Amino acid sequence: GVDGGRGYGFDISADGYFAITMDVGGEPRYLHPITRTAHTHRERNSVNRIRASAVGNTLTLSVNGKRLAEVTDDSLAEGMITFSLTSLAQQHSEARFSNLSIDRR
């Protein structure tokens, strides 16, 4: 977490892995384990459309129109929003965010 923050993580790596985590005080707990997916575009300059939602106690992660994971968790009623990029294969990666929408219901 950032500065010991609290929140849920919707993780997509540049080399095709994803996970959903909960972070409290810098210690991540996997709500959905790191899993490989064929639904991410990994070519140079490719675009991935990512949708992450936390509605009630249901956390859902989708990429390019395909639902990757859905979990339920009642631990946190609020938390931080962070964005990060990683590559488990330690390849160079770059991210640009556009058309970002955050809706609090």
Short mmCIF file of C-alpha atoms in Angstrom, two decimals:
data_model
loop_
_atom_site.label_atom_id
_atom_site.label_comp_id
_atom_site.label_asym_id
_atom_site.label_seq_id
_atom_site.Cartn_x
_atom_site.Cartn_y
_atom_site.Cartn_z
CA GLY A 1 0.00 0.00 0.00
CA VAL A 2 0.93 3.61 -0.32
CA ASP A 3 2.07 5.06 3.01
CA GLY A 4 0.40 2.22 4.92
CA GLY A 5 -2.92 2.83 3.18
CA ARG A 6 -5.95 0.60 2.90
CA GLY A 7 -7.62 -0.47 -0.29
CA TYR A 8 -8.32 -3.10 -2.89
CA GLY A 9 -5.98 -3.71 -5.80
CA PHE A 10 -7.04 -4.67 -9.30
CA ASP A 11 -3.77 -5.82 -10.83
CA ILE A 12 -2.95 -6.40 -14.49
CA SER A 13 0.67 -6.99 -15.45
CA ALA A 14 2.25 -6.11 -18.79
CA ASP A 15 3.02 -9.76 -19.43
CA GLY A 16 -0.51 -11.11 -19.07
CA TYR A 17 -1.16 -11.82 -15.39
CA PHE A 18 -3.86 -10.46 -13.10
CA ALA A 19 -4.95 -10.60 -9.46
CA ILE A 20 -7.30 -8.91 -7.01
CA THR A 21 -5.75 -7.96 -3.69
CA MET A 22 -6.62 -6.28 -0.44
CA ASP A 23 -3.92 -4.11 1.12
CA VAL A 24 -3.99 -2.98 4.72
CA GLY A 25 -0.87 -1.30 6.07
CA GLY A 26 1.43 -2.46 3.26
CA GLU A 27 0.63 -6.16 3.45
CA PRO A 28 -1.26 -7.43 0.38
CA ARG A 29 -3.63 -10.36 0.70
CA TYR A 30 -4.71 -12.11 -2.49
CA LEU A 31 -8.48 -12.31 -2.85
CA HIS A 32 -7.93 -13.80 -6.33
CA PRO A 33 -4.49 -15.34 -6.92
CA ILE A 34 -2.06 -14.25 -9.63
CA THR A 35 -3.40 -15.90 -12.77
CA ARG A 36 -2.33 -15.81 -16.41
CA THR A 37 -4.80 -14.57 -19.02
CA ALA A 38 -4.76 -14.62 -22.81
CA HIS A 39 -7.16 -11.65 -22.95
CA THR A 40 -4.56 -8.88 -22.56
CA HIS A 41 -2.78 -7.36 -25.54
CA ARG A 42 0.96 -7.54 -24.95
CA GLU A 43 2.35 -6.18 -28.20
CA ARG A 44 4.26 -2.88 -28.16
CA ASN A 45 1.91 0.14 -28.20
CA SER A 46 -1.15 -2.07 -27.74
CA VAL A 47 -4.23 -0.85 -25.85
CA ASN A 48 -5.99 -2.74 -23.07
CA ARG A 49 -9.37 -1.63 -21.83
CA ILE A 50 -9.55 -2.35 -18.12
CA ARG A 51 -12.66 -2.17 -15.97
CA ALA A 52 -12.42 -2.56 -12.22
CA SER A 53 -15.46 -2.19 -10.02
CA ALA A 54 -16.22 -2.40 -6.34
CA VAL A 55 -19.99 -2.38 -5.88
CA GLY A 56 -21.14 -3.29 -2.40
CA ASN A 57 -18.91 -6.18 -1.40
CA THR A 58 -18.39 -7.45 -4.98
CA LEU A 59 -15.07 -6.75 -6.71
CA THR A 60 -14.90 -7.39 -10.46
CA LEU A 61 -11.96 -7.12 -12.88
CA SER A 62 -12.38 -7.21 -16.65
CA VAL A 63 -10.01 -6.58 -19.55
CA ASN A 64 -10.98 -6.04 -23.17
CA GLY A 65 -14.57 -7.01 -22.47
CA LYS A 66 -13.73 -10.32 -20.75
CA ARG A 67 -14.47 -10.80 -17.05
CA LEU A 68 -11.30 -12.14 -15.45
CA ALA A 69 -12.39 -12.41 -11.83
CA GLU A 70 -15.16 -11.59 -9.40
CA VAL A 71 -14.77 -11.92 -5.64
CA THR A 72 -16.68 -10.78 -2.59
CA ASP A 73 -15.13 -9.24 0.50
CA ASP A 74 -16.64 -7.27 3.39
CA SER A 75 -13.37 -6.08 4.96
CA LEU A 76 -13.18 -2.48 3.70
CA ALA A 77 -15.99 0.05 3.26
CA GLU A 78 -13.60 2.65 1.79
CA GLY A 79 -9.99 2.99 0.70
CA MET A 80 -7.50 4.57 -1.66
CA ILE A 81 -7.40 4.41 -5.45
CA THR A 82 -3.98 3.77 -6.93
CA PHE A 83 -2.64 2.91 -10.37
CA SER A 84 0.47 0.89 -11.02
CA LEU A 85 2.13 -1.08 -13.78
CA THR A 86 4.37 -4.09 -13.44
CA SER A 87 5.84 -6.89 -15.49
CA LEU A 88 6.58 -10.20 -13.80
CA ALA A 89 9.06 -10.96 -16.60
CA GLN A 90 10.94 -7.70 -15.78
CA GLN A 91 10.37 -6.29 -19.27
CA HIS A 92 10.20 -2.55 -19.89
CA SER A 93 6.59 -1.38 -19.61
CA GLU A 94 4.82 1.93 -20.05
CA ALA A 95 1.25 2.89 -19.25
CA ARG A 96 -0.93 5.76 -20.32
CA PHE A 97 -4.36 6.23 -18.87
CA SER A 98 -7.08 7.86 -20.94
CA ASN A 99 -10.84 8.01 -20.72
CA LEU A 100 -10.60 7.35 -16.99
CA SER A 101 -13.88 7.40 -15.11
CA ILE A 102 -14.33 7.00 -11.36
CA ASP A 103 -17.93 6.76 -10.21
CA ARG A 104 -18.81 6.70 -6.54
CA ARG A 105 -22.30 5.43 -5.99
#
